[in-house]
Amino acid sequence: MAEKQLFVVFGATGAQGSSVVKALLKDGTFKVRGVTRNPCKKAANDLKELGAEIVTGDLDDAESVKSVLTGAYGVFLVTNFLEHFSKEREIKQGKLVADTSKSLGLKHVVFSGLDNVKKLTNGELEVPHYDSKGEVEEYFREIDVPMTSVRLPAYFENLLTHTKPQKAPDGDGYTIAIPMEDVPVRCMSVADLGPMVLSILKSQEQYIGKNINLHTDEVTTEEMATILSKHTGKKIRDAKISIEDYEKQNSAKYKAMANMFRFFKIKSDYNKELTWKLNPKSRTFDEWVKKNTDMLTAILS
Ligand code: NAP
């Protein structure tokens, strides 16, 4: 029997990468190598127990990137802007994997990319964590590496972290502060990504060279609040915050996020049907909230 091909996953201990590792292990077509800077952490051990090879690697270190990619058929790459907030560093990490994939002759890179908003809006809107990933997408194409970009929308899981409902200032329940007014947010569960990447790898001829704008659902902030209230039994409302007030929260991070929400309002090239085709077992927002009601209720202190 032919030996299984090796697929490497960066960010294996994180939200996106762990979903990819789990889906690939469950399927069994590939040998899976998960990369982390700290192989002793629990998330790494959990994947090891499921059957992944766990190796030490650092996207800031060219030698280690070469070492973890040597012998691989392909790689899933996610870079984590939110760890350092440096556009330059994220671009450098992405280009390093692109150059190394090229020199080692990898057959398929699945990159967690995003739009280059600055370029698309002729400099009107800058969203550093989008623009950097957009530049990396362009670089992969420039140097002719076989690459599919999976552009993730807002995770449903953000409601457990960045956009978790806050106690309402008037003491009446909770509010969610997402400045989208009545425009729906395109979103999905990051846990549903893995099977999508697997489908892409299994039909690579259809997807190499494509940017896939994933989303499984679209919900307004008000609908989100209604669905959360229904399942948690808590009163949750749309904070109805304007982009201008959101932006006034006084840091570069909020400025970038405000521009991201402005971009969400004009972006229209999503691939919802294709997202569901890539993973027919994906969840809608309502299904995800229903499944995670305990966790969502627990964070409402
Ligand atoms: P996460 O759960 O925080 O995990 C980050 C992963 O990156 C960890 O596995 C970490 O590994 C790895 N990592 C970070 N720096 C590394 C380095 N120098 N070398 C090797 N590995 C490194 O993050 P995630 O949610 O999967 O992905 C974050 C990215 O998703 C961000 O860039 C963000 O812009 C993008 N994104 C987020 C959303 C959203 O709605 N939240 C939507 C679209 C895109 P170790 O610590 O184990 O080394």
Tab-separated table of C-alpha atoms and ligand atoms in Angstrom:
chain	number	residue	atom	x	y	z
A	1	MET	CA	0.000	0.000	0.000
A	2	ALA	CA	1.355	3.477	-0.900
A	3	GLU	CA	2.523	5.537	2.046
A	4	LYS	CA	0.178	8.347	3.069
A	5	GLN	CA	1.174	11.842	1.997
A	6	LEU	CA	2.165	14.287	4.715
A	7	PHE	CA	0.041	17.372	5.345
A	8	VAL	CA	1.394	20.037	7.692
A	9	VAL	CA	-0.871	22.299	9.736
A	10	PHE	CA	0.327	25.599	11.203
A	11	GLY	CA	-1.722	26.967	14.080
A	12	ALA	CA	-2.569	23.382	15.074
A	13	THR	CA	-3.156	24.369	18.702
A	14	GLY	CA	-5.510	27.190	17.711
A	15	ALA	CA	-9.097	27.513	16.549
A	16	GLN	CA	-8.584	27.152	12.800
A	17	GLY	CA	-5.671	24.747	12.759
A	18	SER	CA	-7.086	22.350	15.346
A	19	SER	CA	-10.263	22.022	13.293
A	20	VAL	CA	-8.166	21.171	10.226
A	21	VAL	CA	-6.029	18.630	12.109
A	22	LYS	CA	-9.101	16.879	13.531
A	23	ALA	CA	-10.897	16.657	10.180
A	24	LEU	CA	-7.825	15.288	8.406
A	25	LEU	CA	-7.163	12.705	11.121
A	26	LYS	CA	-10.780	11.574	11.100
A	27	ASP	CA	-10.667	11.145	7.332
A	28	GLY	CA	-7.339	9.289	7.325
A	29	THR	CA	-6.135	10.135	3.795
A	30	PHE	CA	-3.144	12.160	5.000
A	31	LYS	CA	-0.480	11.821	7.656
A	32	VAL	CA	-0.930	14.943	9.757
A	33	ARG	CA	1.862	17.031	11.249
A	34	GLY	CA	0.728	19.807	13.587
A	35	VAL	CA	3.092	22.700	14.283
A	36	THR	CA	3.364	24.583	17.572
A	37	ARG	CA	6.036	26.628	19.322
A	38	ASN	CA	5.246	24.702	22.491
A	39	PRO	CA	4.637	20.971	22.041
A	40	CYS	CA	4.077	20.543	25.798
A	41	LYS	CA	0.831	22.493	25.854
A	42	LYS	CA	-2.432	20.659	26.414
A	43	ALA	CA	-3.848	21.463	22.982
A	44	ALA	CA	-0.779	19.850	21.391
A	45	ASN	CA	-1.030	16.747	23.574
A	46	ASP	CA	-4.719	16.365	22.770
A	47	LEU	CA	-3.925	16.276	19.044
A	48	LYS	CA	-1.090	13.836	19.628
A	49	GLU	CA	-3.515	11.509	21.347
A	50	LEU	CA	-5.792	11.708	18.315
A	51	GLY	CA	-2.884	10.564	16.126
A	52	ALA	CA	-1.184	13.747	14.901
A	53	GLU	CA	2.563	14.122	14.768
A	54	ILE	CA	3.351	17.247	16.768
A	55	VAL	CA	6.510	19.182	15.901
A	56	THR	CA	8.081	22.371	17.155
A	57	GLY	CA	8.125	25.198	14.633
A	58	ASP	CA	8.057	28.978	14.554
A	59	LEU	CA	6.795	31.123	11.687
A	60	ASP	CA	9.393	33.740	12.619
A	61	ASP	CA	12.251	31.289	12.059
A	62	ALA	CA	13.156	30.311	8.467
A	63	GLU	CA	15.132	27.205	9.426
A	64	SER	CA	12.277	25.775	11.485
A	65	VAL	CA	9.724	26.478	8.728
A	66	LYS	CA	11.949	24.618	6.263
A	67	SER	CA	12.376	21.763	8.680
A	68	VAL	CA	8.642	21.278	9.384
A	69	LEU	CA	7.706	21.500	5.683
A	70	THR	CA	10.366	19.141	4.365
A	71	GLY	CA	8.766	16.043	2.855
A	72	ALA	CA	5.253	17.515	2.900
A	73	TYR	CA	2.638	17.212	0.170
A	74	GLY	CA	0.897	20.346	1.387
A	75	VAL	CA	0.327	22.772	4.223
A	76	PHE	CA	-2.466	24.696	5.914
A	77	LEU	CA	-1.260	28.137	6.943
A	78	VAL	CA	-2.912	30.488	9.389
A	79	THR	CA	-0.975	33.480	10.713
A	80	ASN	CA	-2.064	35.104	13.930
A	81	PHE	CA	-2.121	38.892	13.605
A	82	LEU	CA	-3.934	39.144	16.927
A	83	GLU	CA	-0.829	37.969	18.773
A	84	HIS	CA	1.381	40.911	17.757
A	85	PHE	CA	-0.751	43.422	15.758
A	86	SER	CA	2.067	43.891	13.225
A	87	LYS	CA	1.103	43.902	9.570
A	88	GLU	CA	4.766	43.648	8.531
A	89	ARG	CA	5.369	40.607	10.723
A	90	GLU	CA	2.294	38.814	9.412
A	91	ILE	CA	3.369	39.479	5.812
A	92	LYS	CA	6.889	38.259	6.563
A	93	GLN	CA	5.565	35.019	8.084
A	94	GLY	CA	3.239	34.384	5.133
A	95	LYS	CA	5.915	35.100	2.524
A	96	LEU	CA	8.351	32.839	4.342
A	97	VAL	CA	5.927	29.910	4.031
A	98	ALA	CA	5.245	30.840	0.384
A	99	ASP	CA	8.972	30.903	-0.493
A	100	THR	CA	9.650	27.685	1.411
A	101	SER	CA	6.669	25.922	-0.215
A	102	LYS	CA	7.987	27.012	-3.596
A	103	SER	CA	11.536	25.828	-2.979
A	104	LEU	CA	10.379	22.482	-1.555
A	105	GLY	CA	7.844	21.973	-4.371
A	106	LEU	CA	4.711	21.574	-2.195
A	107	LYS	CA	1.693	20.517	-4.202
A	108	HIS	CA	-1.048	22.429	-2.380
A	109	VAL	CA	-1.104	25.239	0.171
A	110	VAL	CA	-4.400	26.135	1.835
A	111	PHE	CA	-3.910	29.626	3.209
A	112	SER	CA	-6.245	31.352	5.626
A	113	GLY	CA	-6.329	34.614	3.690
A	114	LEU	CA	-8.510	37.705	3.662
A	115	ASP	CA	-9.197	40.575	1.271
A	116	ASN	CA	-6.619	43.281	0.699
A	117	VAL	CA	-9.098	45.985	1.741
A	118	LYS	CA	-6.671	48.856	1.239
A	119	LYS	CA	-6.109	47.852	-2.372
A	120	LEU	CA	-9.789	47.117	-3.054
A	121	THR	CA	-10.882	50.504	-1.720
A	122	ASN	CA	-8.014	52.464	-3.315
A	123	GLY	CA	-6.592	53.307	0.090
A	124	GLU	CA	-9.865	54.604	1.521
A	125	LEU	CA	-10.133	51.896	4.178
A	126	GLU	CA	-7.185	50.248	5.880
A	127	VAL	CA	-7.674	47.034	7.834
A	128	PRO	CA	-4.147	45.875	8.689
A	129	HIS	CA	-5.063	42.266	9.562
A	130	TYR	CA	-6.939	41.941	6.260
A	131	ASP	CA	-4.507	43.863	4.066
A	132	SER	CA	-1.546	41.773	5.250
A	133	LYS	CA	-3.294	38.490	4.463
A	134	GLY	CA	-4.365	39.929	1.087
A	135	GLU	CA	-0.743	40.794	0.294
A	136	VAL	CA	0.325	37.283	1.204
A	137	GLU	CA	-2.390	35.801	-1.066
A	138	GLU	CA	-1.055	37.953	-3.914
A	139	TYR	CA	2.514	36.860	-3.198
A	140	PHE	CA	1.636	33.145	-3.335
A	141	ARG	CA	0.119	33.774	-6.782
A	142	GLU	CA	3.035	35.940	-7.954
A	143	ILE	CA	5.585	33.212	-7.258
A	144	ASP	CA	3.238	30.561	-8.627
A	145	VAL	CA	2.670	28.325	-5.627
A	146	PRO	CA	-0.461	26.130	-5.963
A	147	MET	CA	-2.638	27.788	-3.326
A	148	THR	CA	-6.277	28.011	-2.285
A	149	SER	CA	-7.242	30.860	-0.001
A	150	VAL	CA	-9.980	30.180	2.520
A	151	ARG	CA	-11.205	33.561	3.718
A	152	LEU	CA	-13.008	33.118	7.012
A	153	PRO	CA	-15.843	35.405	8.002
A	154	ALA	CA	-16.533	36.409	11.633
A	155	TYR	CA	-16.503	33.287	13.809
A	156	PHE	CA	-19.664	32.496	15.797
A	157	GLU	CA	-17.131	31.746	18.550
A	158	ASN	CA	-16.282	35.473	18.798
A	159	LEU	CA	-19.391	35.699	20.972
A	160	LEU	CA	-17.447	33.793	23.606
A	161	THR	CA	-14.465	36.180	23.369
A	162	HIS	CA	-14.075	39.497	21.485
A	163	THR	CA	-17.762	40.299	21.066
A	164	LYS	CA	-19.203	38.597	24.119
A	165	PRO	CA	-22.422	40.139	25.436
A	166	GLN	CA	-21.710	42.781	28.091
A	167	LYS	CA	-23.911	43.819	31.025
A	168	ALA	CA	-26.224	46.536	29.727
A	169	PRO	CA	-25.312	50.001	31.065
A	170	ASP	CA	-28.957	50.437	32.231
A	171	GLY	CA	-28.756	47.119	34.140
A	172	ASP	CA	-31.445	45.532	31.972
A	173	GLY	CA	-29.833	42.328	30.678
A	174	TYR	CA	-26.942	42.274	28.227
A	175	THR	CA	-25.996	43.980	24.980
A	176	ILE	CA	-23.899	43.012	21.967
A	177	ALA	CA	-21.835	45.808	20.442
A	178	ILE	CA	-21.400	44.991	16.761
A	179	PRO	CA	-21.715	48.201	14.713
A	180	MET	CA	-23.444	46.748	11.660
A	181	GLU	CA	-26.870	48.424	12.082
A	182	ASP	CA	-29.343	46.329	10.083
A	183	VAL	CA	-26.728	44.828	7.754
A	184	PRO	CA	-26.251	41.081	8.380
A	185	VAL	CA	-22.866	39.809	9.535
A	186	ARG	CA	-21.601	36.918	7.424
A	187	CYS	CA	-20.372	34.269	9.822
A	188	MET	CA	-19.643	30.592	10.534
A	189	SER	CA	-18.323	28.332	13.253
A	190	VAL	CA	-14.532	28.088	13.018
A	191	ALA	CA	-14.943	24.488	14.192
A	192	ASP	CA	-16.610	23.728	10.838
A	193	LEU	CA	-13.510	24.778	8.858
A	194	GLY	CA	-11.635	21.452	8.967
A	195	PRO	CA	-14.011	19.444	6.739
A	196	MET	CA	-14.029	22.368	4.265
A	197	VAL	CA	-10.243	22.238	3.961
A	198	LEU	CA	-10.416	18.470	3.540
A	199	SER	CA	-12.945	18.821	0.681
A	200	ILE	CA	-10.661	21.378	-0.975
A	201	LEU	CA	-7.674	19.028	-0.721
A	202	LYS	CA	-9.671	16.160	-2.189
A	203	SER	CA	-10.752	18.191	-5.239
A	204	GLN	CA	-7.636	20.275	-5.555
A	205	GLU	CA	-7.922	20.713	-9.335
A	206	GLN	CA	-11.178	22.653	-8.767
A	207	TYR	CA	-9.856	24.892	-6.034
A	208	ILE	CA	-6.188	25.712	-6.634
A	209	GLY	CA	-5.944	29.388	-7.604
A	210	LYS	CA	-9.275	30.263	-5.949
A	211	ASN	CA	-10.105	32.604	-3.072
A	212	ILE	CA	-13.133	31.158	-1.284
A	213	ASN	CA	-15.149	33.618	0.781
A	214	LEU	CA	-16.605	31.283	3.370
A	215	HIS	CA	-19.778	31.781	5.372
A	216	THR	CA	-22.592	29.519	6.455
A	217	ASP	CA	-25.027	32.100	7.780
A	218	GLU	CA	-25.823	35.798	7.840
A	219	VAL	CA	-27.453	37.426	10.849
A	220	THR	CA	-28.059	40.985	11.923
A	221	THR	CA	-26.933	41.964	15.426
A	222	GLU	CA	-30.585	42.117	16.423
A	223	GLU	CA	-31.241	38.584	15.127
A	224	MET	CA	-28.117	37.409	16.951
A	225	ALA	CA	-29.431	38.895	20.186
A	226	THR	CA	-32.853	37.299	19.671
A	227	ILE	CA	-31.359	33.844	19.043
A	228	LEU	CA	-29.012	34.155	22.030
A	229	SER	CA	-31.914	35.223	24.273
A	230	LYS	CA	-34.065	32.338	23.051
A	231	HIS	CA	-31.476	29.689	23.935
A	232	THR	CA	-29.895	31.164	27.088
A	233	GLY	CA	-33.108	32.516	28.590
A	234	LYS	CA	-31.274	35.797	29.310
A	235	LYS	CA	-32.308	39.189	28.009
A	236	ILE	CA	-29.781	40.109	25.286
A	237	ARG	CA	-30.166	43.165	23.042
A	238	ASP	CA	-28.368	44.841	20.155
A	239	ALA	CA	-26.386	47.739	21.706
A	240	LYS	CA	-27.129	49.671	18.491
A	241	ILE	CA	-23.674	51.214	18.562
A	242	SER	CA	-22.764	53.336	15.542
A	243	ILE	CA	-19.469	52.793	13.756
A	244	GLU	CA	-18.433	56.303	14.803
A	245	ASP	CA	-19.029	55.570	18.509
A	246	TYR	CA	-17.372	52.182	18.168
A	247	GLU	CA	-14.327	53.854	16.640
A	248	LYS	CA	-14.154	56.416	19.442
A	249	GLN	CA	-13.094	53.627	21.823
A	250	ASN	CA	-9.707	55.134	21.360
A	251	SER	CA	-7.134	52.689	20.094
A	252	ALA	CA	-5.635	51.631	16.775
A	253	LYS	CA	-7.373	48.287	17.254
A	254	TYR	CA	-10.856	49.853	17.271
A	255	LYS	CA	-9.998	52.028	14.256
A	256	ALA	CA	-8.997	48.897	12.312
A	257	MET	CA	-12.089	47.013	13.495
A	258	ALA	CA	-14.353	49.940	12.585
A	259	ASN	CA	-12.899	49.894	9.068
A	260	MET	CA	-13.434	46.145	8.962
A	261	PHE	CA	-17.139	46.651	9.744
A	262	ARG	CA	-17.300	49.378	7.061
A	263	PHE	CA	-15.818	46.858	4.639
A	264	PHE	CA	-18.317	44.163	5.731
A	265	LYS	CA	-21.073	46.546	4.702
A	266	ILE	CA	-19.784	46.754	1.129
A	267	LYS	CA	-18.340	43.286	0.579
A	268	SER	CA	-20.677	41.089	-1.410
A	269	ASP	CA	-18.623	38.315	-3.014
A	270	TYR	CA	-19.335	35.554	-0.497
A	271	ASN	CA	-19.585	31.879	-1.440
A	272	LYS	CA	-22.326	30.597	0.864
A	273	GLU	CA	-23.500	27.775	-1.388
A	274	LEU	CA	-19.949	26.576	-1.917
A	275	THR	CA	-19.257	26.773	1.831
A	276	TRP	CA	-22.150	24.391	2.490
A	277	LYS	CA	-21.008	22.131	-0.354
A	278	LEU	CA	-17.521	21.953	1.190
A	279	ASN	CA	-19.005	21.006	4.574
A	280	PRO	CA	-22.657	19.937	4.452
A	281	LYS	CA	-22.549	19.285	8.204
A	282	SER	CA	-21.805	22.933	9.001
A	283	ARG	CA	-24.016	24.741	11.498
A	284	THR	CA	-26.250	27.760	11.151
A	285	PHE	CA	-25.968	30.382	13.893
A	286	ASP	CA	-29.114	29.096	15.579
A	287	GLU	CA	-27.799	25.501	15.568
A	288	TRP	CA	-24.418	26.593	16.928
A	289	VAL	CA	-25.975	28.615	19.766
A	290	LYS	CA	-28.276	25.719	20.630
A	291	LYS	CA	-25.298	23.338	20.833
A	292	ASN	CA	-23.215	25.788	22.901
A	293	THR	CA	-25.900	27.192	25.173
A	294	ASP	CA	-24.154	26.042	28.363
A	295	MET	CA	-20.908	27.787	27.463
A	296	LEU	CA	-22.724	30.929	26.352
A	297	THR	CA	-24.794	31.016	29.531
A	298	ALA	CA	-21.672	30.515	31.653
A	299	ILE	CA	-19.957	33.639	30.271
A	300	LEU	CA	-22.974	35.806	31.139
A	301	SER	CA	-21.919	36.585	34.679
B	1	NAP	P1	-5.777	31.120	17.718
B	1	NAP	O1	-6.856	30.174	18.086
B	1	NAP	O2	-5.419	32.221	18.650
B	1	NAP	O3	-4.450	30.272	17.441
B	1	NAP	C1	-3.284	30.884	16.966
B	1	NAP	C2	-2.358	29.789	16.479
B	1	NAP	O4	-1.255	30.383	15.787
B	1	NAP	C3	-1.808	28.929	17.610
B	1	NAP	O5	-1.930	27.581	17.224
B	1	NAP	C4	-0.342	29.349	17.665
B	1	NAP	O6	0.503	28.237	17.967
B	1	NAP	C5	-0.077	29.744	16.223
B	1	NAP	N1	1.039	30.686	16.095
B	1	NAP	C6	1.033	32.011	16.429
B	1	NAP	N2	2.257	32.547	16.169
B	1	NAP	C7	3.031	31.540	15.676
B	1	NAP	C8	4.371	31.462	15.244
B	1	NAP	N3	5.195	32.535	15.285
B	1	NAP	N4	4.832	30.294	14.790
B	1	NAP	C9	4.030	29.184	14.768
B	1	NAP	N5	2.739	29.199	15.158
B	1	NAP	C10	2.257	30.352	15.615
B	1	NAP	O7	-6.033	31.795	16.293
B	1	NAP	P2	-7.037	31.409	15.098
B	1	NAP	O8	-8.363	31.986	15.455
B	1	NAP	O9	-6.926	29.989	14.718
B	1	NAP	O10	-6.413	32.293	13.936
B	1	NAP	C11	-6.143	33.658	14.136
B	1	NAP	C12	-6.204	34.376	12.811
B	1	NAP	O11	-7.535	34.258	12.311
B	1	NAP	C13	-5.927	35.883	12.955
B	1	NAP	O12	-4.879	36.272	12.100
B	1	NAP	C14	-7.247	36.538	12.543
B	1	NAP	O13	-7.036	37.739	11.829
B	1	NAP	C15	-7.874	35.464	11.665
B	1	NAP	N6	-9.335	35.546	11.536
B	1	NAP	C16	-10.130	35.618	12.649
B	1	NAP	C17	-11.514	35.730	12.516
B	1	NAP	C18	-12.420	35.865	13.713
B	1	NAP	O14	-13.632	36.064	13.525
B	1	NAP	N7	-11.917	35.755	14.922
B	1	NAP	C19	-12.088	35.712	11.236
B	1	NAP	C20	-11.256	35.609	10.111
B	1	NAP	C21	-9.880	35.526	10.286
B	1	NAP	P3	1.363	28.065	19.318
B	1	NAP	O15	1.017	29.199	20.257
B	1	NAP	O16	0.939	26.724	19.857
B	1	NAP	O17	2.756	28.103	18.852
